[in-house]
Short mmCIF file of C-alpha atoms in Angstrom, two decimals:
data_model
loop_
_atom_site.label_atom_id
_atom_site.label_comp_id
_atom_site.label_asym_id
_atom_site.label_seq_id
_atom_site.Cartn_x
_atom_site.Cartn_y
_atom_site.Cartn_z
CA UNK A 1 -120.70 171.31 46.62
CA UNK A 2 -120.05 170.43 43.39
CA UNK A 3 -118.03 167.30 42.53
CA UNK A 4 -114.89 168.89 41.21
CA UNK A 5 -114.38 166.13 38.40
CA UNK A 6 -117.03 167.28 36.72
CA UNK A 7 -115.42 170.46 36.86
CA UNK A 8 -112.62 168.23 35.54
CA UNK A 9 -113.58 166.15 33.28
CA UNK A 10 -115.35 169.07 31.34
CA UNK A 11 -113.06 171.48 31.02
CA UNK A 12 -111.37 172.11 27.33
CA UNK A 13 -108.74 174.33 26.06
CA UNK A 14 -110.39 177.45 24.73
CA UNK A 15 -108.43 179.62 21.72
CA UNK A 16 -111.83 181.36 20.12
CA UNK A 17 -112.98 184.10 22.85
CA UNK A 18 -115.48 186.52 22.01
CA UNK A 19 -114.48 190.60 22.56
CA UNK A 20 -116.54 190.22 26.20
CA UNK A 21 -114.05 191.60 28.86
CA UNK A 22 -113.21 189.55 31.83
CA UNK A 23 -114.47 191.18 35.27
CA UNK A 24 -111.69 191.89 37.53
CA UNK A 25 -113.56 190.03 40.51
CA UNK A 26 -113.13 186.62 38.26
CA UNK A 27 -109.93 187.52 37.29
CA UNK A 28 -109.17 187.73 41.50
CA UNK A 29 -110.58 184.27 41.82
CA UNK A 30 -108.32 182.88 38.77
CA UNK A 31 -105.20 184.38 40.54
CA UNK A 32 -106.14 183.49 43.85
CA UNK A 33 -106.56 179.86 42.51
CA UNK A 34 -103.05 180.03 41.32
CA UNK A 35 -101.96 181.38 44.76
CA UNK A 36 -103.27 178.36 46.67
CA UNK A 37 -101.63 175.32 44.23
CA UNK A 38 -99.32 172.87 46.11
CA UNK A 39 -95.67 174.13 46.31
CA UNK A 40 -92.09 172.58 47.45
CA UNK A 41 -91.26 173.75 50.60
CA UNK A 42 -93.90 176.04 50.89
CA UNK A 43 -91.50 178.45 48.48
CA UNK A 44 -94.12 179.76 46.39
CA UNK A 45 -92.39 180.81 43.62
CA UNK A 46 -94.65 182.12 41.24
CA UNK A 47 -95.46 185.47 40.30
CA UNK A 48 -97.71 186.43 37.43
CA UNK A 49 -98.09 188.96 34.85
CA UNK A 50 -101.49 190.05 33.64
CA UNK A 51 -102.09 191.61 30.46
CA UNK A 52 -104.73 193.27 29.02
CA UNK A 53 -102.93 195.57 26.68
CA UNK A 54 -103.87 194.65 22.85
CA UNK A 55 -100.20 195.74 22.07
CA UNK A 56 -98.69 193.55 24.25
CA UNK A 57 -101.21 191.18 23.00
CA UNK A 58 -100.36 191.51 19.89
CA UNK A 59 -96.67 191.19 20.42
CA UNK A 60 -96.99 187.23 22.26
CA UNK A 61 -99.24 186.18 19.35
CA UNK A 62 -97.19 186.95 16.82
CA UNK A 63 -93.83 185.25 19.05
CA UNK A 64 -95.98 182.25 19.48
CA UNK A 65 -96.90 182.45 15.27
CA UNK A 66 -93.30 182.10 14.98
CA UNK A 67 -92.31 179.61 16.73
CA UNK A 68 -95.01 177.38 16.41
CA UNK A 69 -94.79 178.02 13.03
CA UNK A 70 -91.11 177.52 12.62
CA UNK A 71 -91.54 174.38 14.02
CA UNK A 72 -94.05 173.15 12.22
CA UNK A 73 -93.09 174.06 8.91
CA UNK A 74 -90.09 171.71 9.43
CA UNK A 75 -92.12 168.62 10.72
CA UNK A 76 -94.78 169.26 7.50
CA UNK A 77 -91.29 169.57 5.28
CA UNK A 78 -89.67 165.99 7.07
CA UNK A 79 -93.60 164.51 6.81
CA UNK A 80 -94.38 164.25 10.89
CA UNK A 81 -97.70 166.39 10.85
CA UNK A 82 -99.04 164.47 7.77
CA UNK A 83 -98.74 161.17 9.88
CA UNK A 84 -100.16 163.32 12.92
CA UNK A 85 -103.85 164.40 11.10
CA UNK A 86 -103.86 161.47 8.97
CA UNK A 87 -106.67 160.67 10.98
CA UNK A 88 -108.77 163.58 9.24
CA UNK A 89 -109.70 161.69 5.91
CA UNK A 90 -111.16 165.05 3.89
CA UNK A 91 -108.55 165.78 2.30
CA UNK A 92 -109.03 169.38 1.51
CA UNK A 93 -110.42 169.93 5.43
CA UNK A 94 -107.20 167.86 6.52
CA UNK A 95 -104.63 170.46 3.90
CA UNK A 96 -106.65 173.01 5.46
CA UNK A 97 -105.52 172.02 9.12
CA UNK A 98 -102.38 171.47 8.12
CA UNK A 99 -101.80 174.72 6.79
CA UNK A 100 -103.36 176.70 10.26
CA UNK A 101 -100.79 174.45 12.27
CA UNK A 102 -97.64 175.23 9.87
CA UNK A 103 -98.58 178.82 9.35
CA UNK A 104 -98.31 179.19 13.08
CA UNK A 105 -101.91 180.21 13.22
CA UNK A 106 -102.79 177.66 15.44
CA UNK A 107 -100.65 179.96 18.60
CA UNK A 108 -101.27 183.55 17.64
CA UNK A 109 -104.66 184.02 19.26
CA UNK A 110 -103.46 185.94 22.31
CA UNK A 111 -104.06 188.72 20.35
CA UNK A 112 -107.94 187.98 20.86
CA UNK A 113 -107.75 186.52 24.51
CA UNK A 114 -109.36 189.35 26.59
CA UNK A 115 -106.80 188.67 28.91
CA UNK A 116 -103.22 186.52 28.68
CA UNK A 117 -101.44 185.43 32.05
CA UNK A 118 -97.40 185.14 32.05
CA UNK A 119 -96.90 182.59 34.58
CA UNK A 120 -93.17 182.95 35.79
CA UNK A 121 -91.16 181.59 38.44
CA UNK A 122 -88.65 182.97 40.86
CA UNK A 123 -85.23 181.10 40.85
CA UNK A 124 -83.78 183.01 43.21
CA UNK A 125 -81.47 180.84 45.46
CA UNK A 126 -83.64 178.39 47.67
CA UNK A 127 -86.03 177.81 45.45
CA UNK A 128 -87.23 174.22 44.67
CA UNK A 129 -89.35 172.50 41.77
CA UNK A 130 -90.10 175.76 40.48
CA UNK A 131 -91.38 174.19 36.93
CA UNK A 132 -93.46 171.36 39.11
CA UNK A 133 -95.11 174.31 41.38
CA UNK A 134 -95.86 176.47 38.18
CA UNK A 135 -97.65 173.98 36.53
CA UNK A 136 -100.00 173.21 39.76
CA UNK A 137 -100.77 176.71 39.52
CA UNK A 138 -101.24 177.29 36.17
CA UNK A 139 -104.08 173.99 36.44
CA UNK A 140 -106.08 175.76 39.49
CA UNK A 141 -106.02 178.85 37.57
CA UNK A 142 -107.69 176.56 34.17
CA UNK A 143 -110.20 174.98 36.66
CA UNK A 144 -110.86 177.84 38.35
CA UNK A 145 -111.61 179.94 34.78
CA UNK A 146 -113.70 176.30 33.71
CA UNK A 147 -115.71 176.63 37.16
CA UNK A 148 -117.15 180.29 36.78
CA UNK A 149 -118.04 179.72 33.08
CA UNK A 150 -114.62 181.48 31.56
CA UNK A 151 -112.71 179.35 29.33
CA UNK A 152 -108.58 179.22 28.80
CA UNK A 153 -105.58 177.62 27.56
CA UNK A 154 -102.28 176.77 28.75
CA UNK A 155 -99.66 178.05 25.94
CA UNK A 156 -96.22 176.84 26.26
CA UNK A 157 -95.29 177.49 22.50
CA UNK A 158 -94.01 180.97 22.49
CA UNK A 159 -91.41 180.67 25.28
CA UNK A 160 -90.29 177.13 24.11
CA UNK A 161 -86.81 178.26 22.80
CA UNK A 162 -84.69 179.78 25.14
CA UNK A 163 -83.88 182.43 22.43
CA UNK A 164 -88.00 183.10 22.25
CA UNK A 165 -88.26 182.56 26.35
CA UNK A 166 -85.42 185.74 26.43
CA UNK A 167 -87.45 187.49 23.53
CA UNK A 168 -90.85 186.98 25.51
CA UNK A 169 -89.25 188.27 28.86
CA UNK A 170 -88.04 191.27 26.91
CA UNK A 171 -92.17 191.92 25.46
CA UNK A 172 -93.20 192.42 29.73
CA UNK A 173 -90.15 193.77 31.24
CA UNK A 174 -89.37 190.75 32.98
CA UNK A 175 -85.78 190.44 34.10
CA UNK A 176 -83.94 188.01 31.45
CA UNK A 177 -80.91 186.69 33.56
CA UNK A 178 -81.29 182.92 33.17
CA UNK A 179 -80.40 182.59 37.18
CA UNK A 180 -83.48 185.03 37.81
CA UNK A 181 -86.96 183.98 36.37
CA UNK A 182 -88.13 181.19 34.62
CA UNK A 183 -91.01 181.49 32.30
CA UNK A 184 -93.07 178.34 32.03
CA UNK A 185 -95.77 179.78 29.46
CA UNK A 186 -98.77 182.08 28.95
CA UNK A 187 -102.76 181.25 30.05
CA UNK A 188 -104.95 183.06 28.09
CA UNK A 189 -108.65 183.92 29.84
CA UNK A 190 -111.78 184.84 28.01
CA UNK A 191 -114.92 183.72 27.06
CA UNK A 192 -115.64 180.89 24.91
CA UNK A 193 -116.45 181.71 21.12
CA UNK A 194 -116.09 177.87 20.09
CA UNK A 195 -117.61 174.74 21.11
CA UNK A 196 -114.86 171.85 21.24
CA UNK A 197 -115.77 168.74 20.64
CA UNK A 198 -116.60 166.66 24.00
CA UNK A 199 -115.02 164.68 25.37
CA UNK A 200 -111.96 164.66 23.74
CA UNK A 201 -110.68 161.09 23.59
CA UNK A 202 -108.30 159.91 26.81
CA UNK A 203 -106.78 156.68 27.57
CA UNK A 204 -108.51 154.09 29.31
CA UNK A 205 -107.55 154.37 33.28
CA UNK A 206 -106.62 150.18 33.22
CA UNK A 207 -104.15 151.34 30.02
CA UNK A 208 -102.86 153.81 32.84
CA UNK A 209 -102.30 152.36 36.08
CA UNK A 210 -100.47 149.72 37.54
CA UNK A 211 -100.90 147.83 40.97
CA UNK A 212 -97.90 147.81 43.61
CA UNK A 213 -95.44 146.97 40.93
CA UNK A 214 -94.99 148.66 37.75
CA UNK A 215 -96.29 146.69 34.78
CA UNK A 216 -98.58 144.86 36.74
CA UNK A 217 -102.64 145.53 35.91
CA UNK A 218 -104.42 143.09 37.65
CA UNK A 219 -105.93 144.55 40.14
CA UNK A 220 -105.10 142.69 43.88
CA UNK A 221 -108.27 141.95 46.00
CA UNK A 222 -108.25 143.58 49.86
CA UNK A 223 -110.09 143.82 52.72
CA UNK B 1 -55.65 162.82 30.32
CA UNK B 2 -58.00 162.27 26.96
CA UNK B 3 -59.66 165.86 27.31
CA UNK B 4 -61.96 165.32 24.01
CA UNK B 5 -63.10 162.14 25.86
CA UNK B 6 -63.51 164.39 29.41
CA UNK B 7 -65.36 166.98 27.20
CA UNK B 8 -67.37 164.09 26.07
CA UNK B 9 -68.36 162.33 28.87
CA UNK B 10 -69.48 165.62 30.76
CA UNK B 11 -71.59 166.84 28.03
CA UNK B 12 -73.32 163.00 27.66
CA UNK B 13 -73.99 163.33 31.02
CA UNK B 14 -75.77 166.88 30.95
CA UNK B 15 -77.73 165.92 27.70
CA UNK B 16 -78.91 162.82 29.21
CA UNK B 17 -80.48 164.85 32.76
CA UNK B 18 -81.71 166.98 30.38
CA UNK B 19 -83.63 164.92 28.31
CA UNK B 20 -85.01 162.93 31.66
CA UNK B 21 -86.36 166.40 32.29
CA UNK B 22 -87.65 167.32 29.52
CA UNK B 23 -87.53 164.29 26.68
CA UNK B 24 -88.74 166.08 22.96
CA UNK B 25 -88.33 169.91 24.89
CA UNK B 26 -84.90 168.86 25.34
CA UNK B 27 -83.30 170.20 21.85
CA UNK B 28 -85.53 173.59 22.33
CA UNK B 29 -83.43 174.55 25.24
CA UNK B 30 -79.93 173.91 24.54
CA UNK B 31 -79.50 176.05 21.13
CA UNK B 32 -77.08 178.29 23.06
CA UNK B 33 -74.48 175.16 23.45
CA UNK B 34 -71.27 176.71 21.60
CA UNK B 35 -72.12 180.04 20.55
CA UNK B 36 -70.04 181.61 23.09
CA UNK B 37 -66.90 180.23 20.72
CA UNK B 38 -68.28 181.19 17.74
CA UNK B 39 -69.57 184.93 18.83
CA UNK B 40 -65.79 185.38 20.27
CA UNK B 41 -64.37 184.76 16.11
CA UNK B 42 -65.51 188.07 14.53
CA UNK B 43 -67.48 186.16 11.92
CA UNK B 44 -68.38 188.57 9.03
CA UNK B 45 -70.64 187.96 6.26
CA UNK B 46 -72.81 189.93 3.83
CA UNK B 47 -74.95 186.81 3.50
CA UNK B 48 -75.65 183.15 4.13
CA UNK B 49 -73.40 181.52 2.35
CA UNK B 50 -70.73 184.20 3.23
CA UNK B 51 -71.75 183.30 7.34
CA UNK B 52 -72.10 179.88 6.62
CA UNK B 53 -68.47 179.70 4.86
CA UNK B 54 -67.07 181.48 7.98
CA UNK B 55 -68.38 180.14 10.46
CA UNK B 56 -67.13 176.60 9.06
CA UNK B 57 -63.81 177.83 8.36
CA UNK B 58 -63.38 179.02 12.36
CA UNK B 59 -64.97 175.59 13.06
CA UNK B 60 -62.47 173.79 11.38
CA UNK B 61 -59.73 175.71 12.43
CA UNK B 62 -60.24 174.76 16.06
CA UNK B 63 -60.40 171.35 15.23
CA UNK B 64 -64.07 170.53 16.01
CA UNK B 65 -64.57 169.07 12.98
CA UNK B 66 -62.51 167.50 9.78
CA UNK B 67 -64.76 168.52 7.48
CA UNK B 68 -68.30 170.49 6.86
CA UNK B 69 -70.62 170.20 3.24
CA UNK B 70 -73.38 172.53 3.41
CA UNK B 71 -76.58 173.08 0.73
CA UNK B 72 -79.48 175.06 1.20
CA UNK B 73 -82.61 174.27 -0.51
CA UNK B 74 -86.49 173.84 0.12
CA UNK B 75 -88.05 176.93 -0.60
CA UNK B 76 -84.48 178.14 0.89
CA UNK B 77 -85.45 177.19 4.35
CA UNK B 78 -83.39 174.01 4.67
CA UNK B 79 -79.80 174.23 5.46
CA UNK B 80 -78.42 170.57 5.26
CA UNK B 81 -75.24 170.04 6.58
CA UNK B 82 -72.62 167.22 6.54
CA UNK B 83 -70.38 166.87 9.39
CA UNK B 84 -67.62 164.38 9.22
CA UNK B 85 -64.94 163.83 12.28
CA UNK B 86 -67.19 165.47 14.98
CA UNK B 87 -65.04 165.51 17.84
CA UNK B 88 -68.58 165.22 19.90
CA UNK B 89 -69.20 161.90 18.10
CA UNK B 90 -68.44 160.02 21.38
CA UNK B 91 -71.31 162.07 23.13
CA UNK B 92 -73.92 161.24 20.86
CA UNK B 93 -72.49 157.37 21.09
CA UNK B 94 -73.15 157.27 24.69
CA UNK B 95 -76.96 158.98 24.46
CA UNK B 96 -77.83 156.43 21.89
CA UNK B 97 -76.49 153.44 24.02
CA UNK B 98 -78.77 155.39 26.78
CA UNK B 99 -81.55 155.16 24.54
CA UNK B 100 -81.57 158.74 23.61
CA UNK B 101 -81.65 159.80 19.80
CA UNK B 102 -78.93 162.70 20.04
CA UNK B 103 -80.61 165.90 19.58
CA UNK B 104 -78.02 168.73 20.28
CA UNK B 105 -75.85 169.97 17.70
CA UNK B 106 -73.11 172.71 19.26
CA UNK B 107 -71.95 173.18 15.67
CA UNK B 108 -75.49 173.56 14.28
CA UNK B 109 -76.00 176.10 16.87
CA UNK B 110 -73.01 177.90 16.14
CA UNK B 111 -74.18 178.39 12.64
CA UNK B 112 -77.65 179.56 13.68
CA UNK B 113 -76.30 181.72 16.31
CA UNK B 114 -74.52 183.76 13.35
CA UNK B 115 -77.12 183.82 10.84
CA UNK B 116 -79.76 185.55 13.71
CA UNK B 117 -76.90 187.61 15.17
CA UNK B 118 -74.83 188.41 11.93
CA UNK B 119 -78.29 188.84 9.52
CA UNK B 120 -81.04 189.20 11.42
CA UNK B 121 -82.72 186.02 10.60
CA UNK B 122 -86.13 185.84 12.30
CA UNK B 123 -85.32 182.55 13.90
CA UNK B 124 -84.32 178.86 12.79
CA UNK B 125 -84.78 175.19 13.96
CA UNK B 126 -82.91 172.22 14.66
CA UNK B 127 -85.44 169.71 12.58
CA UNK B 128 -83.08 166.30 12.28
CA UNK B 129 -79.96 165.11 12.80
CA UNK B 130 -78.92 161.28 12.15
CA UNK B 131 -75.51 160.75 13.74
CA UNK B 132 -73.97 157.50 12.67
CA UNK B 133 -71.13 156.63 15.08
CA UNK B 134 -70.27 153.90 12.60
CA UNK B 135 -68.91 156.39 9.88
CA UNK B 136 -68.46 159.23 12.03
CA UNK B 137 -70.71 161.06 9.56
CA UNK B 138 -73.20 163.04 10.81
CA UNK B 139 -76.36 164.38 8.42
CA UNK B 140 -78.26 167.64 10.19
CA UNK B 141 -81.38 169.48 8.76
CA UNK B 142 -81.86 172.92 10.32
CA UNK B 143 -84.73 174.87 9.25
CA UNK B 144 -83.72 178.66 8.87
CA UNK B 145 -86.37 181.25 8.08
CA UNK B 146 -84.45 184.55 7.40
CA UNK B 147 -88.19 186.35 7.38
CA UNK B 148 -91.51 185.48 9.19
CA UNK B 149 -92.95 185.27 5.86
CA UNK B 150 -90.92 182.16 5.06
CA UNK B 151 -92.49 179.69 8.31
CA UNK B 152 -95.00 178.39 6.46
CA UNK B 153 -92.90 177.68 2.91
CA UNK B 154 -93.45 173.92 2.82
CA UNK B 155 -92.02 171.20 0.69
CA UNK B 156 -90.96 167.36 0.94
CA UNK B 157 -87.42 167.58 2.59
CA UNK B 158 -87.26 164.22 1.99
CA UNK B 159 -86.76 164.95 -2.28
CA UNK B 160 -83.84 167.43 -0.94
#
């Protein structure tokens, strides 16, 4: 078996797919990954919407454009994203990043994901941790994709807004009663037309965790 | 019974929950906070400044606030308003002794509600808002793009 934090630990969020569809037998396995994430009380309350339809596509890239893009316009305006890539020191490559992010170009690939997953939870009375449970799913589904060679990202940006969440719900028929459904964000599934850089840069684990009390790194001896 | 106060209070202690749940996400959520008052006031308008003006005027008039400057500028995308004797001052007192920069504006959204319902704008942003309990002034920038060809319009806010 292989050791699954390699699987882990190599796995990158995809938004360049090439035009190759996605089989329906690995989209099975990416669903049935979902299906089998840890959830409250057993409640299981996500359901999923899978769309293939360039339409449909095309109407969640252009939602996420906009409000990524509204967003970001106003953090370039009040100077946030130039502190963000001042890390990028050519300045014409760094203008040029800053203009894909504020444009909103940076969300609207959907509309060239083979295949984009609404991930959407059930808030019907009873339920419990709904957002918690989503997000377990929606990580078995991106380790899953990772495992069998697909890649995929996690898109939160067009359903950020509760006006955009309603708007988004409206685009796939789902029922937009705030009581009913929540809906967390979007995965989108394809195959790989970029090669991210890797590995991205994490934290160190002793900058992470703390021993019995919090605040406390040293490590305590045992056994 | 100090109802302002009561009014207060409650909504400190929703904002606060919600920003445990969801810290910077928070102010993405709550943009429907007051528009039920402001859809019930028949606000008419052939354009911005005729919304804006009207949707102050009712906001006044129920005594939410003593007065409101507006100006719109950057590219037309920045709608900076001025909001003195907020009767929600005390909330945003209480966040920031919490340790929470306010971040929900029910007068801001009132405003944006109108200019999506009342012109179609394509959507619009909460970007700052520096509430100073001290003067009871309270300075909000709120990004409104009445196309999608405007996201993207960039300038320095901070020459506004």
């Amino acid at each position: 078996m292989e050791d699954i934090l390699d699987i882990m630990t190599s796995r990158k969020s995809i938004r360049r797919y090439n035009t190759d569809p996605v089989p329906d037998e690995m989209l099975d396995k990416i669903l049935e990954a979902a299906r089998w994430a840890p959830t409250g009380e057993n409640y299981q309350p996500w359901r999923f919407v899978v769309v293939r339809n360039q339409e449909t596509r095309n109407k969640i890239g252009d939602l996420a454009k906009v409000g990524s893009g509204s967003r970001m316009t106003a953090w370039y305006c009040l100077g946030h994203m130039q502190e963000r890539f001042a890390g990028i020191k050519d300045p014409v490559k760094r203008a040029e990043v800053l203009r894909f992010m504020y444009s909103g170009e940076v969300s609207e690939f959907a509309k060239k994901a083979p295949v984009v997953i609404a991930v959407i939870g059930s808030l019907m009375e009873g339920s419990v941790d709904v957002p918690y449970d989503l997000s377990a799913a929606i990580e078995n589904m991106l380790l899953m994709a990772h495992a069998m060679g697909l890649g995929g990202c996690w898109v939160h940006g067009p359903v950020a807004t509760t006006r955009d969440a309603k708007k988004f719900k409206e685009i796939l028929g789902i029922p937009t009663g705030m009581g009913e459904y929540k809906v967390i964000a979007y995965v989108s599934i394809g195959w790989a037309a970029e090669q991210r850089k890797y590995p991205r840069p994490k934290k160190n684990l002793e900058d992470l965790v703390y021993w019995e009390k919090f605040g406390q790194k040293e490590r305590p001896r045992h056994g | 019974m100090d109802r302002n106060a009561l009014l207060n209070q409650m909504l400190y202690r929703m904002e606060e929950v919600f920003w445990h749940e969801l810290s910077d996400c928070a102010p993405w959520k709550t943009e429907y906070v007051g528009i039920d008052f402001i859809q019930a006031q028949d606000i008419k308008g052939k354009n911005e400044d005729e919304v804006i003006r009207a949707c102050i005027e009712r906001i006044k008039a129920a005594g939410l606030a003593e007065n409101i400057d507006y100006a719109i500028g950057g590219n037309g995308i920045l709608l900076k308003l001025q909001v003195r004797g907020c009767q929600l001052m005390l909330k945003e007192t209480m966040l920031r002794k919490g340790g929470i920069k306010p971040y929900n504006c029910p007068i801001a959204n009132m405003i944006r509600d109108q200019l999506i319902e009342k012109l179609g704008y394509e959507t619009t942003y909460l970007a700052d808002m520096a509430a100073d309990e001290k003067t009871g002034h309270c300075a909000l920038k709120v990004a409104i793009y009445a196309t999608p060809e405007k996201i993207g319009a960039v300038s320095d806010w901070s020459k506004e």
